mmCIF file of C-alpha atoms in Angstrom:
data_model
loop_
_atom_site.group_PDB
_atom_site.id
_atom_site.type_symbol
_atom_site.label_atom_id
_atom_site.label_comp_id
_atom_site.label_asym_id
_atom_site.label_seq_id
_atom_site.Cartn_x
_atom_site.Cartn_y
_atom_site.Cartn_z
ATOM 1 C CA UNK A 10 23.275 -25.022 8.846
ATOM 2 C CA UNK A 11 21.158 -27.756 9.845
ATOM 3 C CA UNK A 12 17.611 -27.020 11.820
ATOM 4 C CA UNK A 13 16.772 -28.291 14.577
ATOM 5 C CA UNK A 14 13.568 -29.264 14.108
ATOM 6 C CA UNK A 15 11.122 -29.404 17.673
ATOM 7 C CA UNK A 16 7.636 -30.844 17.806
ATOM 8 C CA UNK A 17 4.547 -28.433 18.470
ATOM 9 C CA UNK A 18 2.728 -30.134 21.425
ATOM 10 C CA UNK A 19 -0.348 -28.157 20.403
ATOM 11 C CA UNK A 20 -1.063 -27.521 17.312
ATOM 12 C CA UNK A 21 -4.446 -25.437 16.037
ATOM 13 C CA UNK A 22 -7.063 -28.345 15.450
ATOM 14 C CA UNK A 23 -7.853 -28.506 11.316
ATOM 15 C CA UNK A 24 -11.166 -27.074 12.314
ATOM 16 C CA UNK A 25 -10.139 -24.187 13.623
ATOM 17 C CA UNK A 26 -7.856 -23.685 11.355
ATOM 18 C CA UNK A 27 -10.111 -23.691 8.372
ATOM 19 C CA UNK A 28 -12.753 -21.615 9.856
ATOM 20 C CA UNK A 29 -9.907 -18.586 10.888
ATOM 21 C CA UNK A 30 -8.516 -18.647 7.222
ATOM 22 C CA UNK A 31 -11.642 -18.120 5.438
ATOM 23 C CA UNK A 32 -11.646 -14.853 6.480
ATOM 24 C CA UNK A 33 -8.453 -14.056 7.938
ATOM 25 C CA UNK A 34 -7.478 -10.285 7.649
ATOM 26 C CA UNK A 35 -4.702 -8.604 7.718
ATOM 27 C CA UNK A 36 -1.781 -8.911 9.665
ATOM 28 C CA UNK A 37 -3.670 -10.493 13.104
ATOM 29 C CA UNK A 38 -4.032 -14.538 12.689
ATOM 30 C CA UNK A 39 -0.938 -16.196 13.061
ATOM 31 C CA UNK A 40 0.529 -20.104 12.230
ATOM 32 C CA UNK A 41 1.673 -22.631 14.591
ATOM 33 C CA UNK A 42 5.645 -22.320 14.016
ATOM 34 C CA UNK A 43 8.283 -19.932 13.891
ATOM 35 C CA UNK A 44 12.090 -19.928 13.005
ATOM 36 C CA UNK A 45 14.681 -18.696 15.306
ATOM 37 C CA UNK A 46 18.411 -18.539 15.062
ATOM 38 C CA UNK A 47 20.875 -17.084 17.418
ATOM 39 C CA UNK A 48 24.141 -14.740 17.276
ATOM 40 C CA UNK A 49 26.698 -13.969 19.558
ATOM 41 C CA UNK A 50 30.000 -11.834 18.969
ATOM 42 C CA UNK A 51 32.712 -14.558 18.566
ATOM 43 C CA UNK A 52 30.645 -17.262 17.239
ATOM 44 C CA UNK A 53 28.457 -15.701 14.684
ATOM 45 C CA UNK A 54 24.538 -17.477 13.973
ATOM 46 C CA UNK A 55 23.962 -20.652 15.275
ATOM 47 C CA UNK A 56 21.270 -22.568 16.672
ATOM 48 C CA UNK A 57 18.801 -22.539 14.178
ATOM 49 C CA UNK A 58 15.652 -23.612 15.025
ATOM 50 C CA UNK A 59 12.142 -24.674 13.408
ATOM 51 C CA UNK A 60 9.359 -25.151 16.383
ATOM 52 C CA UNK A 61 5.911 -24.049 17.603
ATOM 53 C CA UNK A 62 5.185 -20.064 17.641
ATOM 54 C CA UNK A 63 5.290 -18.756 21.548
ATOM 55 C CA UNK A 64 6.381 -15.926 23.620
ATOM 56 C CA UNK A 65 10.523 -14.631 23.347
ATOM 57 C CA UNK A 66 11.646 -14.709 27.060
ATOM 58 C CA UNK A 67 13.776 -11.242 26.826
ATOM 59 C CA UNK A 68 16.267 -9.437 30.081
ATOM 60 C CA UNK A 69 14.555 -5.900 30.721
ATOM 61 C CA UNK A 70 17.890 -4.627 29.919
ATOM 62 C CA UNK A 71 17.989 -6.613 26.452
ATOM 63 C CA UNK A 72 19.348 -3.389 24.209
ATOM 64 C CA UNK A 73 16.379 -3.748 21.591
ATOM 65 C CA UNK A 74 14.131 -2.232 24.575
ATOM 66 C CA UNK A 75 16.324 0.639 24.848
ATOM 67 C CA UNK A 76 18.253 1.505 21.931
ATOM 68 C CA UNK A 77 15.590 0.349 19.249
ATOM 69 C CA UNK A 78 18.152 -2.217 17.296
ATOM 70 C CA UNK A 79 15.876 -4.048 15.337
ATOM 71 C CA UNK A 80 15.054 -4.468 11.620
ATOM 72 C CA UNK A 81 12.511 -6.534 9.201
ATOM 73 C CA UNK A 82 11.413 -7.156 5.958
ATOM 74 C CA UNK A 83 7.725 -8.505 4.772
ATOM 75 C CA UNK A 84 7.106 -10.822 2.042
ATOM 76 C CA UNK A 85 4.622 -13.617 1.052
ATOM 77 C CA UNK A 86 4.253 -16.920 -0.015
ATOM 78 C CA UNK A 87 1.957 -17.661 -2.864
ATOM 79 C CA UNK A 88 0.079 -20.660 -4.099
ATOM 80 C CA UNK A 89 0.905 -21.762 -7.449
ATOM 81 C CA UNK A 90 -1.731 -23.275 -9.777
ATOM 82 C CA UNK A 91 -0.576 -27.033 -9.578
ATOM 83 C CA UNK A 92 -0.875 -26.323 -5.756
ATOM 84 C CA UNK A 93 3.163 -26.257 -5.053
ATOM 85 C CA UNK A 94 4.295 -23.048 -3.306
ATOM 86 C CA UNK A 95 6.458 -20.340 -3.671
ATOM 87 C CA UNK A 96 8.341 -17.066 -3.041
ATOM 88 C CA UNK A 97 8.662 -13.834 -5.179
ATOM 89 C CA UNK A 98 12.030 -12.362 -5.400
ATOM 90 C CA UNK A 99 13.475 -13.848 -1.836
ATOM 91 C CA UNK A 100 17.193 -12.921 -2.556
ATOM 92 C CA UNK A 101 15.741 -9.415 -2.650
ATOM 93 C CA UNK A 102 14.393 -9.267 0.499
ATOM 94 C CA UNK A 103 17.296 -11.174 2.026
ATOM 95 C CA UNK A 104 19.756 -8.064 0.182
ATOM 96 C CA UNK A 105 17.729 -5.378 1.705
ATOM 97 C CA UNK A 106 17.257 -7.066 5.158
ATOM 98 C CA UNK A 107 21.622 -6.619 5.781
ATOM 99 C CA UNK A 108 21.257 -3.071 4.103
ATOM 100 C CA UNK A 109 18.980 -1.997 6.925
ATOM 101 C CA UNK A 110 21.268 -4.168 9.334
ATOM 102 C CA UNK A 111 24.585 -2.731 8.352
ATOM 103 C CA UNK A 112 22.697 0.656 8.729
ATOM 104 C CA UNK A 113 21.535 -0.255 12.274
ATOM 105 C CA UNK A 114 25.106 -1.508 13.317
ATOM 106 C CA UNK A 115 23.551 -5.149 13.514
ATOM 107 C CA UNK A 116 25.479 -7.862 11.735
ATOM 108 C CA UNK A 117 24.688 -9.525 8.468
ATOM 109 C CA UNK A 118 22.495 -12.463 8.085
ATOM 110 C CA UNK A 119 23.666 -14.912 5.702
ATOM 111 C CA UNK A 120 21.344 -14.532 2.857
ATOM 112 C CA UNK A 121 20.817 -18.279 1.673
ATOM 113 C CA UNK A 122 20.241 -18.745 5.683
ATOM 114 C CA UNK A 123 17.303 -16.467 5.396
ATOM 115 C CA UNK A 124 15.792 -18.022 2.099
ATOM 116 C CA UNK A 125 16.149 -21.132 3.522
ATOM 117 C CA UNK A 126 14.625 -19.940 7.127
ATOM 118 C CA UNK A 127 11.767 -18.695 4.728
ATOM 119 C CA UNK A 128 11.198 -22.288 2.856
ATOM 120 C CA UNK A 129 11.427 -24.378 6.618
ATOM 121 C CA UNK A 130 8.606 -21.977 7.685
ATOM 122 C CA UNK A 131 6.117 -21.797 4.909
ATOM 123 C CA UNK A 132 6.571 -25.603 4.026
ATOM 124 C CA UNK A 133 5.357 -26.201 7.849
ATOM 125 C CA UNK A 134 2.677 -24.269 7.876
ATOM 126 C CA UNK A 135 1.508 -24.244 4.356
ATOM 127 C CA UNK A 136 -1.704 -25.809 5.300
ATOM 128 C CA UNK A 137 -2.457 -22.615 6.464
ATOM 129 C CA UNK A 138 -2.727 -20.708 3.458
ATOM 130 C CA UNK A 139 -6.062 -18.805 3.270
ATOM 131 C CA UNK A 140 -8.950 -20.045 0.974
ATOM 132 C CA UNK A 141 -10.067 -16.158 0.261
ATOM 133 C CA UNK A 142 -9.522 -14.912 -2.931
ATOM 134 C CA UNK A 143 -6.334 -13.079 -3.193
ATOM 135 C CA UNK A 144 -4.888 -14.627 0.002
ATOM 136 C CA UNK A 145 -0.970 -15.628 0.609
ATOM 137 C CA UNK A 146 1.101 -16.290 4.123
ATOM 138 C CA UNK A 147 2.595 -12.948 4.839
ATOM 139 C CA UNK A 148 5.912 -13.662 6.175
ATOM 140 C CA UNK A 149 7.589 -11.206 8.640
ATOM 141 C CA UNK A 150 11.704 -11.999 9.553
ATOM 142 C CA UNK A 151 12.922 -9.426 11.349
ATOM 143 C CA UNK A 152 15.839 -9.144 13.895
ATOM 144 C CA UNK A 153 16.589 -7.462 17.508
ATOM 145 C CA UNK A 154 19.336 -7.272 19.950
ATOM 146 C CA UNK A 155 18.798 -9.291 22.910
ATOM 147 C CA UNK A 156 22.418 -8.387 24.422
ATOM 148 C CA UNK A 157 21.190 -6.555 28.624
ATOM 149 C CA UNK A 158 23.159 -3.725 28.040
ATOM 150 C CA UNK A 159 22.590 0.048 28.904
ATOM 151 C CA UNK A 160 24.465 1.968 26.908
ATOM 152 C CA UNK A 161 25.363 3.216 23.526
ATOM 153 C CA UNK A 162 27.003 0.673 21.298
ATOM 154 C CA UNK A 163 25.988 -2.118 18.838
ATOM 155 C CA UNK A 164 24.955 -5.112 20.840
ATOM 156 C CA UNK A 165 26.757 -8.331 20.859
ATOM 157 C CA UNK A 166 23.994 -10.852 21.286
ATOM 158 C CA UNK A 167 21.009 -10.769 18.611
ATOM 159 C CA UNK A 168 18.235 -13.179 17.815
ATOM 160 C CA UNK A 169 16.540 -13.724 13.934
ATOM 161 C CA UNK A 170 13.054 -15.185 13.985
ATOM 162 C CA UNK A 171 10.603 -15.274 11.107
ATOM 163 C CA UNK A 172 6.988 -15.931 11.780
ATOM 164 C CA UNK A 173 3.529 -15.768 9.280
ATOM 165 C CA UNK A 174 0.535 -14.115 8.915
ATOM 166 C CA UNK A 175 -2.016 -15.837 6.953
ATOM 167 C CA UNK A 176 -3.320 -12.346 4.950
ATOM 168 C CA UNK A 177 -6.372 -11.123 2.910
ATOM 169 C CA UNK A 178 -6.801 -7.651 2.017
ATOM 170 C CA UNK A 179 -4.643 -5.289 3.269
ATOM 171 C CA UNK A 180 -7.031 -2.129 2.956
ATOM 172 C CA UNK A 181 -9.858 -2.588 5.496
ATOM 173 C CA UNK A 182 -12.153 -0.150 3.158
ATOM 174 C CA UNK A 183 -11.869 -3.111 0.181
ATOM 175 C CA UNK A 184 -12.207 0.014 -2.155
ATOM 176 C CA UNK A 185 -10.980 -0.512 -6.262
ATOM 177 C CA UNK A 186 -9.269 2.968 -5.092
ATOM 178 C CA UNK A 187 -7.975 4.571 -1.871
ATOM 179 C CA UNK A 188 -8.016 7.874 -0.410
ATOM 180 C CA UNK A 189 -4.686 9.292 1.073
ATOM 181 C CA UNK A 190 -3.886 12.380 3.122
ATOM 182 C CA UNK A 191 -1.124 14.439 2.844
ATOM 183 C CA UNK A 192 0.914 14.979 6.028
ATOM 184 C CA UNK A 193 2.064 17.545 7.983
ATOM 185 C CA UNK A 194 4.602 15.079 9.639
ATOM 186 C CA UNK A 195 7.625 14.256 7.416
ATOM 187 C CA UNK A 196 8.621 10.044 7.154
ATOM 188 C CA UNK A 197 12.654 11.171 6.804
ATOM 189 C CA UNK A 198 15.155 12.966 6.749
ATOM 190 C CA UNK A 199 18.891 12.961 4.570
ATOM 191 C CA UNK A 200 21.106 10.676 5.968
ATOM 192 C CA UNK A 201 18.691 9.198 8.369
ATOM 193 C CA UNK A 202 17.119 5.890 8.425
ATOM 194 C CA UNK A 203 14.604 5.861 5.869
ATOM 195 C CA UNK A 204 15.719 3.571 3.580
ATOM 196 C CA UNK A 205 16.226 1.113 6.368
ATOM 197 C CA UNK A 206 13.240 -1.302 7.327
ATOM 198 C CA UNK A 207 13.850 -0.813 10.797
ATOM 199 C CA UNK A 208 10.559 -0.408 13.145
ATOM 200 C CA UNK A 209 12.074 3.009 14.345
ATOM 201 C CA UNK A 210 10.383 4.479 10.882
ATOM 202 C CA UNK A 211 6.888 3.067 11.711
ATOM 203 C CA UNK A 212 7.046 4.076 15.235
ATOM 204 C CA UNK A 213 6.940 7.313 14.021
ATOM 205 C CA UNK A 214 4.408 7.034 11.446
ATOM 206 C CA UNK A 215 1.735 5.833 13.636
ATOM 207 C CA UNK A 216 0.635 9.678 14.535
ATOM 208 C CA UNK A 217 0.368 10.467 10.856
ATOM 209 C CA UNK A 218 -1.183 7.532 9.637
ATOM 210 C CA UNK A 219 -3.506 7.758 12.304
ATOM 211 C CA UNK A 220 -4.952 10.916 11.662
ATOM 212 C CA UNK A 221 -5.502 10.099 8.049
ATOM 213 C CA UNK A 222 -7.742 7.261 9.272
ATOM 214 C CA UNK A 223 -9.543 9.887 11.821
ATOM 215 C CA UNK A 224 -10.153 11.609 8.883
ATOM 216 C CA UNK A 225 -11.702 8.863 6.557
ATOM 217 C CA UNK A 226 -8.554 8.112 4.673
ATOM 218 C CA UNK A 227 -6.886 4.675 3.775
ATOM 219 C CA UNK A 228 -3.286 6.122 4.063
ATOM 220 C CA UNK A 229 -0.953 8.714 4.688
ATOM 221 C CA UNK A 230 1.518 10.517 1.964
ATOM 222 C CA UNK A 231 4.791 12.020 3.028
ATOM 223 C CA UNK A 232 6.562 14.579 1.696
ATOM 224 C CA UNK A 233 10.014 15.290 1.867
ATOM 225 C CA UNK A 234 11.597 17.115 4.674
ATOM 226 C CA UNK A 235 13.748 19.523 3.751
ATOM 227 C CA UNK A 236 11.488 21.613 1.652
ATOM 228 C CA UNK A 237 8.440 19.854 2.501
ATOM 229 C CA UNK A 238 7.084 20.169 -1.048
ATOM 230 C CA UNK A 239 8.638 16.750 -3.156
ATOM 231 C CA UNK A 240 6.487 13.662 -2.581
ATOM 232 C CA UNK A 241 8.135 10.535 -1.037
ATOM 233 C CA UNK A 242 5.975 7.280 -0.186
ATOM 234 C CA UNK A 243 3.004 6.469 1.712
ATOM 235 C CA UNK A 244 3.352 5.224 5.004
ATOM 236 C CA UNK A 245 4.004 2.197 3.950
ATOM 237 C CA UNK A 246 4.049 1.854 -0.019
ATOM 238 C CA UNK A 247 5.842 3.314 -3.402
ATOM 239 C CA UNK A 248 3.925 5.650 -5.545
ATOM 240 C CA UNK A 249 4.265 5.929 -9.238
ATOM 241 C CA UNK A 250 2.145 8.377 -11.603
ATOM 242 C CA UNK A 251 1.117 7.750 -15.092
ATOM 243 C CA UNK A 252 0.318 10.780 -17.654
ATOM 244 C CA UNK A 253 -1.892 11.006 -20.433
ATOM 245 C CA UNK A 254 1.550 11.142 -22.895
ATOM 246 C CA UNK A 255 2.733 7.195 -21.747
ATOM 247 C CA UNK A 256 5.337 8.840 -19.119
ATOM 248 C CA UNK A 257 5.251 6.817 -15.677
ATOM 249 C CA UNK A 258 7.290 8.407 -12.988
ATOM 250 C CA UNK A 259 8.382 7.512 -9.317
ATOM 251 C CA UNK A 260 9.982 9.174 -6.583
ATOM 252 C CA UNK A 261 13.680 8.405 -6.965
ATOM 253 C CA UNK A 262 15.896 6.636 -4.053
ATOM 254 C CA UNK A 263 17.324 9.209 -2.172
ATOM 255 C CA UNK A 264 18.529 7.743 1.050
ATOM 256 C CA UNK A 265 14.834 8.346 2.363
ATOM 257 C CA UNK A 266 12.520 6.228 0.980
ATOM 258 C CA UNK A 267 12.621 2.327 1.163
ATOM 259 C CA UNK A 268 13.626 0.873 -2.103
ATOM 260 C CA UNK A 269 10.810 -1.453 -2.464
ATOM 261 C CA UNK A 270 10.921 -4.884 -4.165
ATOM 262 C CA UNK A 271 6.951 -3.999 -5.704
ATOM 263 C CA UNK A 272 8.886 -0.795 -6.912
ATOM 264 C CA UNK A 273 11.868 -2.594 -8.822
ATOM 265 C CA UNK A 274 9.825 -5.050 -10.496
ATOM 266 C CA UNK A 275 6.712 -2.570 -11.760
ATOM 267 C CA UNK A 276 9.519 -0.363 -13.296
ATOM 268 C CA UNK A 277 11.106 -3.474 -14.943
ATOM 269 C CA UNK A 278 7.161 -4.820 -16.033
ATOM 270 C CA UNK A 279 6.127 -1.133 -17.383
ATOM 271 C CA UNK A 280 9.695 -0.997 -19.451
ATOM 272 C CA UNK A 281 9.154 -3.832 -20.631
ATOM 273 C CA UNK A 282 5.270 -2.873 -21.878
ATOM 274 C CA UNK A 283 7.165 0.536 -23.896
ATOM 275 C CA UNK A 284 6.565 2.907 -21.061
ATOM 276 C CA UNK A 285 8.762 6.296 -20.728
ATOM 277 C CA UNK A 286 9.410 5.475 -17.096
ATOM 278 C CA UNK A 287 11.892 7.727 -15.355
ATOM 279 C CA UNK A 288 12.749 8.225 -11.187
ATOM 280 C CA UNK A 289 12.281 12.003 -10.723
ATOM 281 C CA UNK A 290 11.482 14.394 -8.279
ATOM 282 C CA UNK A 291 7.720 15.153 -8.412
ATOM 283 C CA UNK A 292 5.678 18.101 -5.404
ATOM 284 C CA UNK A 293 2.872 17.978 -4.291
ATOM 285 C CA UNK A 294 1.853 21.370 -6.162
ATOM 286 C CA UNK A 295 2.737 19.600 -9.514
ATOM 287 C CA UNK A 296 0.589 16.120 -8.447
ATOM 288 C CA UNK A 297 -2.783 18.653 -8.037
ATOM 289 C CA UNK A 298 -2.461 20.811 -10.955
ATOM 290 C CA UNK A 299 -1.560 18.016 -13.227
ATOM 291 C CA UNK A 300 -4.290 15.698 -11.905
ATOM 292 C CA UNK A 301 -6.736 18.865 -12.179
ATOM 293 C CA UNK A 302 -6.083 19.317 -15.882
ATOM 294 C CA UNK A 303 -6.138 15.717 -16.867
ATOM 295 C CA UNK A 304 -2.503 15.639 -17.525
ATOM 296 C CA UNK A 305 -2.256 13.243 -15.256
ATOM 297 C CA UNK A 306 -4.427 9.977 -15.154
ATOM 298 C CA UNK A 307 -3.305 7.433 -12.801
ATOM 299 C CA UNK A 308 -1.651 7.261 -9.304
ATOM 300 C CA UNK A 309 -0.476 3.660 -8.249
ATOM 301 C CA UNK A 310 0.686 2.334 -5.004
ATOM 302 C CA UNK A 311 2.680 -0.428 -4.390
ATOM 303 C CA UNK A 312 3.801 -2.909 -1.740
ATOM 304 C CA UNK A 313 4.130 -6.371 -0.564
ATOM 305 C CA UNK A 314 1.165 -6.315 1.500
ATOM 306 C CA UNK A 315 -1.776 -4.478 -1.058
ATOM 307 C CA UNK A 316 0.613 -5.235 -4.044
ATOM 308 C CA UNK A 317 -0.549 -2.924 -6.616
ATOM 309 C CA UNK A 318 -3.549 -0.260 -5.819
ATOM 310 C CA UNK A 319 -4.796 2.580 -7.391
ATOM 311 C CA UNK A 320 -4.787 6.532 -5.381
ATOM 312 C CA UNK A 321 -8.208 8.059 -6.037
ATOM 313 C CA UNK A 322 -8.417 10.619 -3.899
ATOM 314 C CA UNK A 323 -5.758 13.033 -2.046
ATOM 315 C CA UNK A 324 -6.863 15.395 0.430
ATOM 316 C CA UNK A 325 -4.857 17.835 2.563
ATOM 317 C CA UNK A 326 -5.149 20.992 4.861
ATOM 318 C CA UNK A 327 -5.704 23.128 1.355
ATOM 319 C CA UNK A 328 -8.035 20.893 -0.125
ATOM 320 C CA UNK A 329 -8.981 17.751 -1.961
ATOM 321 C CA UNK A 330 -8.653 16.603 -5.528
ATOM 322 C CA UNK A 331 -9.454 13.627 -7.515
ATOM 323 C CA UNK A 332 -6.991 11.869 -9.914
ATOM 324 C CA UNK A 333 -8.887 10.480 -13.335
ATOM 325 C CA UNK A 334 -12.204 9.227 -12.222
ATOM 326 C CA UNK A 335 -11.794 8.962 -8.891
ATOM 327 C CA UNK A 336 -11.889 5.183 -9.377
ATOM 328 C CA UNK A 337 -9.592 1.921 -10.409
ATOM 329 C CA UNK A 338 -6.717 3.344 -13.070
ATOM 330 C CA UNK A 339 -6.516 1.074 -16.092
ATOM 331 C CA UNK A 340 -2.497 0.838 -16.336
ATOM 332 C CA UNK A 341 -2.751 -0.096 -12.846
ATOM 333 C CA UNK A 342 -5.294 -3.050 -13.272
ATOM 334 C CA UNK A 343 -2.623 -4.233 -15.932
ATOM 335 C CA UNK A 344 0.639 -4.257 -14.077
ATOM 336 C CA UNK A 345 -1.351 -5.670 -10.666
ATOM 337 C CA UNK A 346 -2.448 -8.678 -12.956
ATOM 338 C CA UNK A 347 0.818 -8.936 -15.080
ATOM 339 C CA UNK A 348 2.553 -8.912 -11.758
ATOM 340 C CA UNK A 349 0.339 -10.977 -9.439
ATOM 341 C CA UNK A 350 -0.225 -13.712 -12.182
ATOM 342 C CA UNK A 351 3.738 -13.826 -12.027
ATOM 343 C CA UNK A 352 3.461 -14.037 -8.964
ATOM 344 C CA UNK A 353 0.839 -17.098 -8.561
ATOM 345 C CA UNK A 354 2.307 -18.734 -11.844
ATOM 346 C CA UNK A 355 -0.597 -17.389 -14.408
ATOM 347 C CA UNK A 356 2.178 -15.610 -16.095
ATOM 348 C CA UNK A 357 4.843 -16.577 -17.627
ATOM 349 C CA UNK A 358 8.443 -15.455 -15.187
ATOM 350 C CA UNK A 359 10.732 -14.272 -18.210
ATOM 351 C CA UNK A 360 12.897 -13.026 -15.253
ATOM 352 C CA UNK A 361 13.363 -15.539 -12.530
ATOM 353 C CA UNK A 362 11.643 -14.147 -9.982
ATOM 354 C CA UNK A 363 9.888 -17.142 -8.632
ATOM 355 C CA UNK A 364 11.423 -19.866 -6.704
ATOM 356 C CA UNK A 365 9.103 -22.877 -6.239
ATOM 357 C CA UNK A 366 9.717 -24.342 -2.833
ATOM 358 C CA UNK A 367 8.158 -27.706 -2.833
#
């Protein structure tokens, strides 16, 4: 498909720019354009469009507002060293993104459509990558129904839009390690939704999350809920614990925990470094006493947005204990940089995960 490309009749002055990407955040400062492209039943996506960020004029009937059809993935665009750009592992994220639509009844989204929606995007606004250390464009494509319907079915009529985020740190505390609580709420169930990125998940772990900040914590851990003893995910990352023997383990894709791109390619980086890394089953019980005989060392989170960060501290209604020192793991220093100087082009990509886009 071709883009229709339409002119922004206001874009931010350079100034102003500048000044709001020196310090930019996390997740609130946004770029002048956005992509949208259209589907209806019958005709399939058309009408793809490249033009200036606004408001999405939406019928209060639109099904999206009732029936919560609506998915999206996050991702980022990094600098390289020669000052070209480029994405990490797009096809990935464009392979999950019609996993959680086929889940959510939506239709599929053809997946060079989406990389290419990605490149239009971040090649318009790449003038607004940050200057801070660490920075990238976050880029959010998601999709909702805009069909005014009431009642139970898929919708017929959905729109795809991709926006960015201009992003800095994604913990506000800026700590070498963070401090999660373990919840009371569960993230998922079998056979649910969980390993769909669909904003039904988050909706619900807003409560949680938010009384692990109440309590002075950076995030919240989930366990699972059946027996509500085998750890899942954070809110919003992968975990993965390393022993004092060279075993690495992470919670293993049952149908209730997202199967994060961060994940995949730590597990294929810490293979490759002559790690024992297996996907097991691992409770809570196990995570204190191992941590409070040493057994265990390090306890890494991962995800698009922080990347790679090190667990220092889990606390919970019986307790609190600290894993290693309390502070940054050293296996976890190593994959962040083996993984984020793939990423900006400081390390070599033996595996093709970058795609340069201009």
């Amino acid at each position: 498909m071709q883009f229709n490309r339409l002119p922004h009749p206001a874009p931010v002055p350079g100034a102003t720019r500048d000044q709001a990407i020196a310090n930019p955040g996390f997740g609130t400062l946004f770029t002048d354009h956005m992509i949208t492209v259209d589907y209806d039943e019958g005709k399939g996506w058309h009408s793809p469009t490249l033009g200036p960020r606004g408001p999405i004029s939406l019928d209060p009937a639109a099904s999206v507002l009732h029936y919560a059809q609506e998915i999206f993935e996050g991702m980022k665009a990094y600098k390289l060293q020669d000052g070209s750009m480029a994405l990490f592992r797009p096809e990935a994220n464009a392979a999950r993104f019609n996993k959680s639509a086929a889940r959510l009844a939506m239709p599929d989204f053809p997946e060079d459509l989406f990389v290419e929606a990605v490149k239009e995007v971040v090649l318009a606004d790449k003038d607004w990558f940050p200057s801070v250390e660490g920075g990238a464009l976050y880029i959010r494509p998601f999709m909702f129904a805009t069909e005014a319907f009431l009642g139970v079915r898929p919708a017929k009529q959905y729109k795809f839009v991709v926006i960015l985020s201009p992003a800095g740190n994604y913990f506000k505390s800026g700590a070498p390690a963070v401090s999660v609580w373990v919840s009371d709420y569960t993230r998922a169930a079998p056979g649910g939704t969980g390993e769909a990125k669909c904003g039904g998940n988050y909706a619900a772990s807003l409560v949680p999350t938010g009384e692990a900040f109440a309590k002075g914590h950076d995030q919240v851990v989930f366990l699972d809920a059946a027996e509500r003893k085998w750890i899942e995910e954070l809110g919003g990352m992968n975990l993965f614990f390393v022993f004092d023997d060279g075993r690495m383990i992470t919670p293993p894709l049952r149908g209730t925990i997202l199967p994060g791109i961060t994940r995949d390619s730590i597990l294929t980086l810490a293979r490759e470094q002559g790690l024992d890394v297996s996907e097991e089953m691992y409770s809570i019980d196990q995570w204190r006493a191992d941590a409070e005989s040493g057994k265990l060392v390090e306890t890494m989170a991962c995800g698009t947005a922080a990347v790679v960060t090190s667990v220092g501290k889990v606390a919970s209604h019986d307790g609190e204990f600290t894993i290693g020192s309390g502070g940054p793991g050293q296996l976890t220093g190593t994959i962040r940089e083996k993984l984020v100087g793939i990423q900006r082009g400081t390390v070599e990509d033996t595996h093709g995960w970058v795609m340069k886009i201009d």
